[in-house]
Amino acid sequence: MSIGPIPEPTPETLAFWQGTAAGELRIQRCRACENFYFYPRPFCPKCNSDEVEWQPVSGKAQLASYIINYRPYEDFQTEEPQIIALVTLAEGPRMCTNIVGVAPDPDQLPLGLALQVAFEPRGEQFLPVFKPARS
Amino acid sequence: MAMMSPNGGHIAIVGASESSRIGVVPDMSMIQLHADAARLALEDAGLTPADVDGIATAETQVIEVAAMLGIRPRWMDGTTIGGCSFLAHVRHAAAAIATGQADVVLITHGESGRSWVGMPNYSMNPRGPDGQFEQPFGAITPYSLFTLPALAFLEARGMSQRDLAEVVVAQREWAIPNERAQRRSAVTVDEVLAGPRVAYPFTRDMCCVVTDGGGALVLVSAERARDLPSRDRAVYLLGSGEACESVLVSQMDDLTSFGSFRRASAEAFATAGVGHADIDHAMFYDAFAHLPLYMLEDTGFVSFGESGGFFADGHTRPGGRLPVNTQGGGMSYSHSGMYGMFAIQESMRQLRGEAVVQVPGIETSFVQGVGGLFWSAASLILSNRQP
Ligand SMILES: [Zn+2]
Protein backbone atom coordinates (compact mmCIF):
# COMPACT_ATOMS: atom_id res chain seq x y z
CA MET A 1 0.00 0.00 0.00
CA SER A 2 1.35 3.42 -0.95
CA ILE A 3 1.77 6.20 1.59
CA GLY A 4 0.29 9.65 1.13
CA PRO A 5 -2.91 11.71 1.40
CA ILE A 6 -6.06 9.60 1.18
CA PRO A 7 -9.00 10.98 -0.82
CA GLU A 8 -12.40 11.03 0.92
CA PRO A 9 -15.28 10.54 -1.52
CA THR A 10 -18.23 12.93 -1.50
CA PRO A 11 -21.70 12.09 -2.83
CA GLU A 12 -20.96 13.37 -6.33
CA THR A 13 -17.61 11.51 -6.55
CA LEU A 14 -18.53 8.23 -4.83
CA ALA A 15 -19.15 6.29 -8.05
CA PHE A 16 -15.68 7.22 -9.28
CA TRP A 17 -14.02 5.77 -6.19
CA GLN A 18 -16.31 2.73 -6.18
CA GLY A 19 -15.10 2.18 -9.74
CA THR A 20 -11.41 2.32 -8.91
CA ALA A 21 -11.97 -0.09 -6.02
CA ALA A 22 -13.58 -2.48 -8.51
CA GLY A 23 -10.61 -2.13 -10.88
CA GLU A 24 -12.48 0.12 -13.32
CA LEU A 25 -11.91 3.70 -14.39
CA ARG A 26 -15.44 5.13 -14.48
CA ILE A 27 -16.11 8.66 -15.62
CA GLN A 28 -19.21 10.59 -16.53
CA ARG A 29 -20.71 11.13 -19.96
CA CYS A 30 -23.43 13.60 -20.89
CA ARG A 31 -26.31 12.03 -22.79
CA ALA A 32 -27.33 15.39 -24.26
CA CYS A 33 -24.02 16.45 -25.84
CA GLU A 34 -22.38 13.00 -25.69
CA ASN A 35 -19.16 14.34 -24.13
CA PHE A 36 -17.20 12.59 -21.44
CA TYR A 37 -16.08 14.90 -18.65
CA PHE A 38 -13.96 14.90 -15.51
CA TYR A 39 -13.93 15.70 -12.53
CA PRO A 40 -17.22 14.25 -11.27
CA ARG A 41 -20.21 16.62 -11.22
CA PRO A 42 -23.92 15.73 -11.27
CA PHE A 43 -24.49 17.80 -14.43
CA CYS A 44 -22.57 18.48 -17.63
CA PRO A 45 -20.16 21.43 -17.39
CA LYS A 46 -20.42 21.94 -21.14
CA CYS A 47 -24.18 22.06 -21.75
CA ASN A 48 -25.56 22.01 -18.16
CA SER A 49 -27.74 18.95 -18.80
CA ASP A 50 -28.30 16.70 -15.80
CA GLU A 51 -28.87 13.71 -18.08
CA VAL A 52 -25.47 12.27 -17.21
CA GLU A 53 -24.31 8.69 -16.73
CA TRP A 54 -21.30 6.82 -15.39
CA GLN A 55 -19.38 4.66 -17.84
CA PRO A 56 -16.33 2.45 -17.52
CA VAL A 57 -13.70 3.73 -19.97
CA SER A 58 -10.78 2.02 -21.67
CA GLY A 59 -8.09 3.23 -19.28
CA LYS A 60 -5.97 4.18 -22.30
CA ALA A 61 -4.35 7.59 -22.14
CA GLN A 62 -1.53 9.76 -23.49
CA LEU A 63 1.05 11.69 -21.53
CA ALA A 64 0.08 15.37 -21.88
CA SER A 65 2.60 17.00 -19.50
CA TYR A 66 4.48 16.14 -16.34
CA ILE A 67 7.10 17.09 -13.79
CA ILE A 68 9.58 14.97 -11.89
CA ASN A 69 9.18 16.10 -8.30
CA TYR A 70 12.49 15.84 -6.43
CA ARG A 71 11.00 17.21 -3.23
CA PRO A 72 8.00 15.02 -2.37
CA TYR A 73 5.62 16.43 0.21
CA GLU A 74 6.35 15.22 3.74
CA ASP A 75 3.15 13.10 3.96
CA PHE A 76 4.67 10.62 1.47
CA GLN A 77 7.57 9.82 3.81
CA THR A 78 9.91 9.32 0.86
CA GLU A 79 12.69 11.10 -0.94
CA GLU A 80 12.23 9.11 -4.14
CA PRO A 81 11.35 11.39 -7.07
CA GLN A 82 7.67 11.27 -8.08
CA ILE A 83 6.44 11.53 -11.66
CA ILE A 84 3.37 13.75 -11.41
CA ALA A 85 1.54 13.93 -14.71
CA LEU A 86 -1.41 15.26 -16.61
CA VAL A 87 -2.77 12.55 -18.93
CA THR A 88 -5.42 12.76 -21.63
CA LEU A 89 -7.80 9.80 -21.62
CA ALA A 90 -8.67 8.20 -24.96
CA GLU A 91 -12.26 9.39 -24.34
CA GLY A 92 -11.15 13.04 -24.06
CA PRO A 93 -10.94 14.25 -20.46
CA ARG A 94 -7.66 15.09 -18.76
CA MET A 95 -6.64 14.07 -15.24
CA CYS A 96 -3.78 14.44 -12.78
CA THR A 97 -2.05 11.20 -11.82
CA ASN A 98 1.29 9.47 -11.25
CA ILE A 99 3.27 7.60 -13.90
CA VAL A 100 4.58 4.30 -12.53
CA GLY A 101 6.66 1.44 -13.90
CA VAL A 102 9.18 3.74 -15.59
CA ALA A 103 12.33 5.50 -14.38
CA PRO A 104 11.98 9.20 -13.48
CA ASP A 105 14.03 10.16 -16.51
CA PRO A 106 12.89 12.66 -19.18
CA ASP A 107 14.31 10.42 -21.91
CA GLN A 108 11.81 7.73 -20.88
CA LEU A 109 8.89 10.17 -20.81
CA PRO A 110 8.19 11.69 -24.21
CA LEU A 111 4.95 13.67 -24.39
CA GLY A 112 2.33 11.61 -26.17
CA LEU A 113 3.60 8.39 -24.58
CA ALA A 114 0.86 5.72 -24.66
CA LEU A 115 -0.32 4.79 -21.16
CA GLN A 116 -2.64 2.30 -19.47
CA VAL A 117 -4.39 2.75 -16.14
CA ALA A 118 -3.53 0.69 -13.05
CA PHE A 119 -4.91 0.91 -9.53
CA GLU A 120 -2.84 1.49 -6.42
CA PRO A 121 -4.21 0.98 -2.90
CA ARG A 122 -4.09 4.08 -0.68
CA GLY A 123 -5.82 3.73 2.68
CA GLU A 124 -9.33 2.41 1.95
CA GLN A 125 -9.25 3.86 -1.58
CA PHE A 126 -7.62 2.88 -4.88
CA LEU A 127 -5.80 5.58 -6.87
CA PRO A 128 -5.83 5.52 -10.67
CA VAL A 129 -2.18 5.67 -11.77
CA PHE A 130 -0.79 5.08 -15.26
CA LYS A 131 2.02 2.95 -16.66
CA PRO A 132 3.47 2.84 -20.17
CA ALA A 133 1.23 0.72 -22.42
CA ARG A 134 2.73 -2.42 -23.93
CA SER A 135 3.18 -1.89 -27.65
CA MET B 1 -23.36 61.71 -7.51
CA ALA B 2 -23.20 60.99 -11.24
CA MET B 3 -22.09 57.53 -12.22
CA MET B 4 -18.70 57.40 -13.88
CA SER B 5 -16.60 54.68 -15.47
CA PRO B 6 -14.20 52.86 -13.18
CA ASN B 7 -11.78 52.74 -16.12
CA GLY B 8 -10.55 55.48 -18.44
CA GLY B 9 -8.60 57.39 -15.79
CA HIS B 10 -11.50 58.44 -13.55
CA ILE B 11 -10.04 56.65 -10.53
CA ALA B 12 -6.58 57.29 -9.09
CA ILE B 13 -4.19 55.37 -6.87
CA VAL B 14 -2.87 58.10 -4.58
CA GLY B 15 -1.07 56.05 -1.93
CA ALA B 16 1.19 53.04 -2.35
CA SER B 17 3.72 51.38 -0.11
CA GLU B 18 5.26 48.06 0.73
CA SER B 19 5.82 47.20 4.37
CA SER B 20 8.81 48.97 5.88
CA ARG B 21 10.77 45.72 5.67
CA ILE B 22 10.36 42.72 3.35
CA GLY B 23 12.29 39.50 2.95
CA VAL B 24 12.91 37.82 6.29
CA VAL B 25 10.89 39.65 8.97
CA PRO B 26 10.42 37.21 11.85
CA ASP B 27 9.56 39.94 14.36
CA MET B 28 6.36 40.99 12.56
CA SER B 29 3.15 38.99 12.33
CA MET B 30 0.97 38.70 9.24
CA ILE B 31 -1.55 41.27 10.46
CA GLN B 32 1.23 43.61 11.53
CA LEU B 33 2.61 43.54 7.97
CA HIS B 34 -0.86 44.55 6.70
CA ALA B 35 -1.07 47.42 9.17
CA ASP B 36 2.50 48.61 8.65
CA ALA B 37 2.00 48.85 4.89
CA ALA B 38 -1.45 50.44 5.31
CA ARG B 39 -0.16 53.21 7.55
CA LEU B 40 2.70 53.97 5.15
CA ALA B 41 0.38 54.02 2.12
CA LEU B 42 -2.07 56.37 3.85
CA GLU B 43 0.78 58.65 4.86
CA ASP B 44 1.99 58.56 1.26
CA ALA B 45 -1.48 59.67 0.11
CA GLY B 46 -1.73 62.42 2.72
CA LEU B 47 -4.70 60.69 4.36
CA THR B 48 -5.43 58.96 7.67
CA PRO B 49 -7.46 55.89 8.65
CA ALA B 50 -10.31 58.28 9.58
CA ASP B 51 -10.63 59.19 5.87
CA VAL B 52 -11.01 55.55 4.77
CA ASP B 53 -14.56 54.31 4.14
CA GLY B 54 -13.78 51.30 1.96
CA ILE B 55 -11.44 48.38 2.59
CA ALA B 56 -10.34 45.26 0.72
CA THR B 57 -7.98 42.38 1.35
CA ALA B 58 -7.55 38.69 0.46
CA GLU B 59 -7.16 35.58 2.65
CA THR B 60 -7.14 37.67 5.83
CA GLN B 61 -10.52 38.92 7.07
CA VAL B 62 -11.28 42.50 6.02
CA ILE B 63 -12.76 42.95 9.48
CA GLU B 64 -9.46 42.13 11.15
CA VAL B 65 -7.57 44.74 9.11
CA ALA B 66 -10.28 47.36 9.66
CA ALA B 67 -10.30 46.74 13.41
CA MET B 68 -6.50 46.86 13.61
CA LEU B 69 -6.52 50.35 12.08
CA GLY B 70 -9.70 51.63 13.70
CA ILE B 71 -11.55 51.89 10.39
CA ARG B 72 -15.38 51.69 10.19
CA PRO B 73 -15.97 50.94 6.49
CA ARG B 74 -19.18 51.33 4.50
CA TRP B 75 -17.77 49.16 1.65
CA MET B 76 -15.82 45.89 1.93
CA ASP B 77 -14.33 43.37 -0.48
CA GLY B 78 -12.75 40.09 0.61
CA THR B 79 -12.40 38.60 -2.86
CA THR B 80 -9.84 35.80 -2.64
CA ILE B 81 -8.88 34.38 -6.04
CA GLY B 82 -5.23 33.69 -5.25
CA GLY B 83 -2.24 35.99 -5.62
CA CYS B 84 -3.88 38.25 -8.20
CA SER B 85 -6.65 39.14 -5.72
CA PHE B 86 -5.18 42.61 -5.18
CA LEU B 87 -5.43 43.42 -8.89
CA ALA B 88 -9.10 42.43 -8.71
CA HIS B 89 -9.50 44.63 -5.62
CA VAL B 90 -8.21 47.65 -7.58
CA ARG B 91 -10.83 46.93 -10.25
CA HIS B 92 -13.61 46.41 -7.69
CA ALA B 93 -12.60 49.45 -5.64
CA ALA B 94 -12.64 51.60 -8.76
CA ALA B 95 -16.20 50.45 -9.45
CA ALA B 96 -17.22 51.21 -5.86
CA ILE B 97 -15.77 54.73 -6.02
CA ALA B 98 -17.26 55.34 -9.47
CA THR B 99 -20.73 54.47 -8.19
CA GLY B 100 -20.45 56.37 -4.92
CA GLN B 101 -20.30 53.33 -2.63
CA ALA B 102 -16.95 54.47 -1.22
CA ASP B 103 -14.77 57.58 -1.38
CA VAL B 104 -11.40 56.37 -0.06
CA VAL B 105 -10.54 52.66 -0.45
CA LEU B 106 -7.62 50.99 1.30
CA ILE B 107 -6.33 47.68 -0.12
CA THR B 108 -3.91 45.73 2.05
CA HIS B 109 -1.73 42.65 1.80
CA GLY B 110 0.45 41.06 4.46
CA GLU B 111 1.93 37.60 4.63
CA SER B 112 4.54 35.95 6.77
CA GLY B 113 5.24 33.44 4.02
CA ARG B 114 8.77 32.68 5.14
CA SER B 115 8.75 33.03 8.93
CA TRP B 116 5.08 31.97 9.28
CA VAL B 117 4.36 34.32 12.19
CA GLY B 118 0.68 34.83 12.98
CA MET B 119 -0.35 32.77 9.97
CA PRO B 120 -3.11 30.14 9.92
CA ASN B 121 -2.06 26.47 9.92
CA TYR B 122 -1.87 24.93 6.47
CA SER B 123 -4.28 22.03 6.14
CA MET B 124 -5.42 19.92 3.22
CA ASN B 125 -9.07 19.05 2.61
CA PRO B 126 -9.27 15.42 1.42
CA ARG B 127 -12.92 15.99 0.41
CA GLY B 128 -12.25 18.88 -1.98
CA PRO B 129 -11.64 18.52 -5.73
CA ASP B 130 -7.91 19.04 -5.11
CA GLY B 131 -7.92 16.71 -2.08
CA GLN B 132 -9.44 13.94 -4.19
CA PHE B 133 -7.88 14.48 -7.62
CA GLU B 134 -4.50 16.23 -7.12
CA GLN B 135 -3.04 15.89 -3.63
CA PRO B 136 -3.09 12.05 -3.46
CA PHE B 137 -0.66 12.11 -6.42
CA GLY B 138 1.76 14.49 -4.71
CA ALA B 139 0.57 17.60 -6.56
CA ILE B 140 0.36 19.64 -3.37
CA THR B 141 2.97 22.37 -3.27
CA PRO B 142 3.13 25.17 -5.87
CA TYR B 143 6.32 23.71 -7.36
CA SER B 144 4.63 20.35 -7.97
CA LEU B 145 1.37 21.78 -9.34
CA PHE B 146 1.80 25.19 -10.97
CA THR B 147 4.64 23.68 -13.00
CA LEU B 148 2.63 20.79 -14.48
CA PRO B 149 1.63 22.30 -17.87
CA ALA B 150 5.07 23.82 -18.61
CA LEU B 151 6.45 20.93 -20.70
CA ALA B 152 3.29 20.94 -22.84
CA PHE B 153 3.73 24.70 -23.41
CA LEU B 154 7.40 24.32 -24.34
CA GLU B 155 6.90 21.31 -26.61
CA ALA B 156 4.04 22.96 -28.53
CA ARG B 157 6.49 25.72 -29.50
CA GLY B 158 9.67 23.72 -29.98
CA MET B 159 11.06 25.48 -26.90
CA SER B 160 13.07 23.89 -24.08
CA GLN B 161 14.23 24.09 -20.48
CA ARG B 162 16.77 26.69 -21.67
CA ASP B 163 13.93 29.10 -22.42
CA LEU B 164 12.89 28.89 -18.76
CA ALA B 165 16.45 29.70 -17.71
CA GLU B 166 16.59 32.70 -20.08
CA VAL B 167 13.64 34.27 -18.22
CA VAL B 168 15.53 33.95 -14.93
CA VAL B 169 18.70 35.48 -16.36
CA ALA B 170 16.84 38.42 -17.93
CA GLN B 171 14.97 39.27 -14.75
CA ARG B 172 17.94 38.84 -12.44
CA GLU B 173 19.61 41.74 -14.22
CA TRP B 174 16.99 44.10 -12.73
CA ALA B 175 17.44 42.68 -9.22
CA ILE B 176 21.22 43.02 -8.98
CA PRO B 177 21.25 46.73 -7.97
CA ASN B 178 18.10 46.42 -5.81
CA GLU B 179 18.91 46.08 -2.10
CA ARG B 180 15.37 44.88 -1.28
CA ALA B 181 15.71 41.95 -3.70
CA GLN B 182 16.36 38.48 -2.27
CA ARG B 183 18.49 37.04 -5.10
CA ARG B 184 21.02 39.56 -6.43
CA SER B 185 23.91 37.66 -7.97
CA ALA B 186 24.30 37.58 -11.75
CA VAL B 187 23.65 34.14 -13.24
CA THR B 188 24.09 32.49 -16.62
CA VAL B 189 21.68 30.13 -18.35
CA ASP B 190 24.03 27.20 -17.69
CA GLU B 191 24.26 28.09 -13.99
CA VAL B 192 20.47 28.24 -13.70
CA LEU B 193 20.16 24.85 -15.43
CA ALA B 194 22.84 23.32 -13.17
CA GLY B 195 21.19 24.64 -9.98
CA PRO B 196 19.49 22.42 -7.39
CA ARG B 197 16.72 20.30 -8.91
CA VAL B 198 13.22 21.08 -7.63
CA ALA B 199 10.79 19.60 -10.13
CA TYR B 200 12.02 18.81 -13.64
CA PRO B 201 12.14 20.93 -15.80
CA PHE B 202 12.41 23.50 -12.97
CA THR B 203 15.59 24.18 -11.03
CA ARG B 204 15.74 26.36 -7.93
CA ASP B 205 16.21 29.76 -9.55
CA MET B 206 13.24 29.13 -11.86
CA CYS B 207 11.07 29.09 -8.72
CA CYS B 208 10.11 32.17 -6.70
CA VAL B 209 11.77 33.19 -3.47
CA VAL B 210 9.72 32.74 -0.28
CA THR B 211 9.50 35.89 1.81
CA ASP B 212 7.66 37.89 4.46
CA GLY B 213 6.15 41.20 3.44
CA GLY B 214 3.16 43.38 2.84
CA GLY B 215 1.87 46.21 0.71
CA ALA B 216 -1.06 48.61 0.53
CA LEU B 217 -2.79 50.94 -1.91
CA VAL B 218 -5.14 53.90 -1.47
CA LEU B 219 -7.68 54.75 -4.18
CA VAL B 220 -9.90 57.83 -4.65
CA SER B 221 -11.65 59.51 -7.58
CA ALA B 222 -9.39 61.51 -9.90
CA GLU B 223 -11.38 64.59 -8.82
CA ARG B 224 -10.64 63.99 -5.15
CA ALA B 225 -7.00 63.25 -5.99
CA ARG B 226 -6.57 66.84 -7.17
CA ASP B 227 -7.09 68.10 -3.61
CA LEU B 228 -4.50 65.82 -2.01
CA PRO B 229 -0.85 66.64 -1.28
CA SER B 230 0.00 63.48 -3.27
CA ARG B 231 -1.72 64.80 -6.43
CA ASP B 232 1.48 65.07 -8.50
CA ARG B 233 2.17 61.38 -7.88
CA ALA B 234 -1.32 60.07 -8.67
CA VAL B 235 -1.55 57.03 -10.96
CA TYR B 236 -4.74 56.47 -12.96
CA LEU B 237 -6.57 53.24 -13.77
CA LEU B 238 -7.04 53.08 -17.53
CA GLY B 239 -8.37 49.54 -17.87
CA SER B 240 -8.92 46.27 -16.02
CA GLY B 241 -10.07 42.70 -16.41
CA GLU B 242 -10.51 39.47 -14.45
CA ALA B 243 -11.21 35.81 -15.31
CA CYS B 244 -11.17 32.30 -13.85
CA GLU B 245 -11.19 28.73 -15.08
CA SER B 246 -10.85 25.75 -12.69
CA VAL B 247 -9.27 24.98 -9.33
CA LEU B 248 -7.74 21.86 -10.89
CA VAL B 249 -4.72 22.40 -13.14
CA SER B 250 -5.72 19.27 -15.07
CA GLN B 251 -8.95 21.01 -16.12
CA MET B 252 -7.35 23.99 -17.87
CA ASP B 253 -9.14 24.48 -21.18
CA ASP B 254 -5.73 24.38 -22.89
CA LEU B 255 -2.44 23.44 -21.20
CA THR B 256 -0.41 25.51 -23.66
CA SER B 257 -2.26 28.85 -23.46
CA PHE B 258 -4.15 30.06 -20.39
CA GLY B 259 -7.61 31.32 -21.36
CA SER B 260 -7.88 33.42 -18.21
CA PHE B 261 -4.78 35.42 -19.22
CA ARG B 262 -6.30 35.96 -22.66
CA ARG B 263 -9.72 37.02 -21.38
CA ALA B 264 -8.61 39.26 -18.49
CA SER B 265 -5.99 41.09 -20.57
CA ALA B 266 -8.31 41.51 -23.55
CA GLU B 267 -10.85 43.21 -21.30
CA ALA B 268 -8.17 45.43 -19.77
CA PHE B 269 -7.03 46.61 -23.21
CA ALA B 270 -10.62 47.05 -24.44
CA THR B 271 -11.64 49.11 -21.40
CA ALA B 272 -8.41 51.15 -21.43
CA GLY B 273 -8.75 52.03 -25.09
CA VAL B 274 -5.00 51.70 -25.61
CA GLY B 275 -2.97 49.21 -27.63
CA HIS B 276 0.11 47.14 -26.89
CA ALA B 277 2.36 49.73 -28.57
CA ASP B 278 1.22 52.26 -25.93
CA ILE B 279 2.57 50.14 -23.04
CA ASP B 280 5.98 51.23 -21.73
CA HIS B 281 6.47 48.74 -18.90
CA ALA B 282 5.05 45.39 -17.79
CA MET B 283 4.82 43.33 -14.63
CA PHE B 284 4.19 39.61 -15.29
CA TYR B 285 3.42 37.68 -12.07
CA ASP B 286 6.24 35.15 -12.04
CA ALA B 287 5.85 32.52 -9.36
CA PHE B 288 7.74 30.25 -11.79
CA ALA B 289 9.74 30.87 -14.97
CA HIS B 290 7.09 29.60 -17.40
CA LEU B 291 4.50 32.19 -16.38
CA PRO B 292 6.10 35.24 -18.07
CA LEU B 293 6.32 33.12 -21.25
CA TYR B 294 2.61 32.28 -21.16
CA MET B 295 1.72 35.87 -20.26
CA LEU B 296 3.80 37.53 -22.94
CA GLU B 297 1.99 35.49 -25.59
CA ASP B 298 -1.48 35.23 -24.05
CA THR B 299 -1.73 38.98 -23.42
CA GLY B 300 -0.81 39.67 -27.03
CA PHE B 301 2.58 41.38 -26.72
CA VAL B 302 4.16 38.75 -28.98
CA SER B 303 2.84 36.01 -31.27
CA PHE B 304 2.69 32.26 -30.64
CA GLY B 305 6.14 30.83 -30.01
CA GLU B 306 7.95 34.17 -29.80
CA SER B 307 8.10 34.53 -26.01
CA GLY B 308 11.32 32.58 -25.48
CA GLY B 309 13.25 34.55 -28.08
CA PHE B 310 11.85 37.81 -26.72
CA PHE B 311 13.45 37.15 -23.33
CA ALA B 312 16.66 35.62 -24.72
CA ASP B 313 17.21 38.55 -27.10
CA GLY B 314 17.12 41.06 -24.24
CA HIS B 315 13.91 42.91 -25.09
CA THR B 316 12.73 42.75 -21.45
CA ARG B 317 16.06 43.82 -19.89
CA PRO B 318 17.27 47.32 -19.00
CA GLY B 319 17.26 49.31 -22.23
CA GLY B 320 14.96 46.79 -23.95
CA ARG B 321 11.77 47.72 -25.74
CA LEU B 322 9.44 46.21 -23.10
CA PRO B 323 11.02 46.31 -19.62
CA VAL B 324 9.52 43.41 -17.62
CA ASN B 325 9.59 42.71 -13.87
CA THR B 326 11.89 45.63 -13.18
CA GLN B 327 12.51 45.01 -9.48
CA GLY B 328 13.52 41.40 -10.23
CA GLY B 329 10.08 39.80 -10.07
CA GLY B 330 8.85 37.06 -7.79
CA MET B 331 11.83 34.86 -8.66
CA SER B 332 14.43 37.42 -7.52
CA TYR B 333 12.75 40.26 -5.60
CA SER B 334 10.08 39.04 -3.17
CA HIS B 335 7.19 36.56 -3.12
CA SER B 336 5.26 36.13 0.09
CA GLY B 337 2.84 33.59 -1.41
CA MET B 338 0.51 36.16 -2.97
CA TYR B 339 2.73 38.28 -5.21
CA GLY B 340 0.15 40.49 -6.91
CA MET B 341 0.54 43.40 -4.52
CA PHE B 342 4.30 43.52 -5.15
CA ALA B 343 3.74 43.66 -8.91
CA ILE B 344 1.39 46.66 -8.54
CA GLN B 345 3.82 48.38 -6.16
CA GLU B 346 6.62 48.23 -8.75
CA SER B 347 4.32 49.63 -11.45
CA MET B 348 3.49 52.49 -9.06
CA ARG B 349 7.16 53.23 -8.41
CA GLN B 350 7.99 53.17 -12.12
CA LEU B 351 5.09 55.45 -13.04
CA ARG B 352 6.04 57.86 -10.25
CA GLY B 353 9.70 57.85 -11.30
CA GLU B 354 10.75 56.36 -7.96
CA ALA B 355 11.99 52.88 -8.90
CA VAL B 356 15.43 51.60 -7.89
CA VAL B 357 16.17 50.82 -11.53
CA GLN B 358 14.02 53.46 -13.20
CA VAL B 359 12.80 53.09 -16.78
CA PRO B 360 13.12 56.61 -18.19
CA GLY B 361 10.14 58.55 -19.49
CA ILE B 362 7.39 55.98 -19.03
CA GLU B 363 3.66 56.77 -19.02
CA THR B 364 1.86 53.41 -19.00
CA SER B 365 2.34 50.13 -17.21
CA PHE B 366 0.58 46.79 -17.73
CA VAL B 367 0.21 44.36 -14.83
CA GLN B 368 -0.74 40.72 -15.48
CA GLY B 369 -1.60 38.67 -12.42
CA VAL B 370 -2.30 34.99 -11.91
CA GLY B 371 -4.24 33.41 -9.07
CA GLY B 372 -3.71 30.05 -7.46
CA LEU B 373 -2.20 27.42 -9.72
CA PHE B 374 -3.67 28.44 -13.09
CA TRP B 375 -7.01 29.11 -11.37
CA SER B 376 -7.61 32.75 -12.22
CA ALA B 377 -6.16 35.94 -13.64
CA ALA B 378 -6.53 39.72 -13.39
CA SER B 379 -5.05 42.55 -15.43
CA LEU B 380 -4.54 46.28 -14.90
CA ILE B 381 -3.41 49.09 -17.19
CA LEU B 382 -2.10 52.08 -15.22
CA SER B 383 -0.84 55.50 -16.29
CA ASN B 384 0.73 58.55 -14.70
CA ARG B 385 -1.31 60.75 -17.09
CA GLN B 386 -5.05 61.17 -16.98
CA PRO B 387 -6.44 60.71 -20.52
ZN1 LIG C 1 -23.49 18.08 -22.08
mmCIF file with all atom_site columns, C-alpha atoms in Angstrom, chain B residues 22 25 45 49 52 65 80-81 109 111-112 146 154 164 180 207 217 222 235 241 249 255 257 275 305 311 344 370:
data_model
loop_
_atom_site.group_PDB
_atom_site.id
_atom_site.type_symbol
_atom_site.label_atom_id
_atom_site.label_alt_id
_atom_site.label_comp_id
_atom_site.label_asym_id
_atom_site.label_entity_id
_atom_site.label_seq_id
_atom_site.pdbx_PDB_ins_code
_atom_site.Cartn_x
_atom_site.Cartn_y
_atom_site.Cartn_z
_atom_site.occupancy
_atom_site.B_iso_or_equiv
_atom_site.pdbx_formal_charge
_atom_site.auth_seq_id
_atom_site.auth_comp_id
_atom_site.auth_asym_id
_atom_site.auth_atom_id
_atom_site.pdbx_PDB_model_num
ATOM 1  C CA . ILE B 1 22  ? 10.357  42.722 3.350   1.00 0.00 ? 22  ILE B CA 1
ATOM 2  C CA . VAL B 1 25  ? 10.895  39.648 8.968   1.00 0.00 ? 25  VAL B CA 1
ATOM 3  C CA . ALA B 1 45  ? -1.475  59.670 0.111   1.00 0.00 ? 45  ALA B CA 1
ATOM 4  C CA . PRO B 1 49  ? -7.461  55.887 8.654   1.00 0.00 ? 49  PRO B CA 1
ATOM 5  C CA . VAL B 1 52  ? -11.014 55.549 4.775   1.00 0.00 ? 52  VAL B CA 1
ATOM 6  C CA . VAL B 1 65  ? -7.570  44.738 9.113   1.00 0.00 ? 65  VAL B CA 1
ATOM 7  C CA . THR B 1 80  ? -9.841  35.795 -2.636  1.00 0.00 ? 80  THR B CA 1
ATOM 8  C CA . ILE B 1 81  ? -8.879  34.382 -6.036  1.00 0.00 ? 81  ILE B CA 1
ATOM 9  C CA . HIS B 1 109 ? -1.729  42.654 1.802   1.00 0.00 ? 109 HIS B CA 1
ATOM 10 C CA . GLU B 1 111 ? 1.926   37.601 4.625   1.00 0.00 ? 111 GLU B CA 1
ATOM 11 C CA . SER B 1 112 ? 4.539   35.953 6.770   1.00 0.00 ? 112 SER B CA 1
ATOM 12 C CA . PHE B 1 146 ? 1.796   25.189 -10.966 1.00 0.00 ? 146 PHE B CA 1
ATOM 13 C CA . LEU B 1 154 ? 7.404   24.323 -24.344 1.00 0.00 ? 154 LEU B CA 1
ATOM 14 C CA . LEU B 1 164 ? 12.890  28.894 -18.759 1.00 0.00 ? 164 LEU B CA 1
ATOM 15 C CA . ARG B 1 180 ? 15.370  44.875 -1.280  1.00 0.00 ? 180 ARG B CA 1
ATOM 16 C CA . CYS B 1 207 ? 11.070  29.094 -8.722  1.00 0.00 ? 207 CYS B CA 1
ATOM 17 C CA . LEU B 1 217 ? -2.791  50.937 -1.914  1.00 0.00 ? 217 LEU B CA 1
ATOM 18 C CA . ALA B 1 222 ? -9.395  61.510 -9.896  1.00 0.00 ? 222 ALA B CA 1
ATOM 19 C CA . VAL B 1 235 ? -1.552  57.026 -10.962 1.00 0.00 ? 235 VAL B CA 1
ATOM 20 C CA . GLY B 1 241 ? -10.074 42.697 -16.405 1.00 0.00 ? 241 GLY B CA 1
ATOM 21 C CA . VAL B 1 249 ? -4.716  22.396 -13.140 1.00 0.00 ? 249 VAL B CA 1
ATOM 22 C CA . LEU B 1 255 ? -2.443  23.435 -21.198 1.00 0.00 ? 255 LEU B CA 1
ATOM 23 C CA . SER B 1 257 ? -2.260  28.851 -23.459 1.00 0.00 ? 257 SER B CA 1
ATOM 24 C CA . GLY B 1 275 ? -2.972  49.213 -27.635 1.00 0.00 ? 275 GLY B CA 1
ATOM 25 C CA . GLY B 1 305 ? 6.141   30.826 -30.015 1.00 0.00 ? 305 GLY B CA 1
ATOM 26 C CA . PHE B 1 311 ? 13.450  37.146 -23.326 1.00 0.00 ? 311 PHE B CA 1
ATOM 27 C CA . ILE B 1 344 ? 1.389   46.658 -8.537  1.00 0.00 ? 344 ILE B CA 1
ATOM 28 C CA . VAL B 1 370 ? -2.297  34.992 -11.910 1.00 0.00 ? 370 VAL B CA 1
#
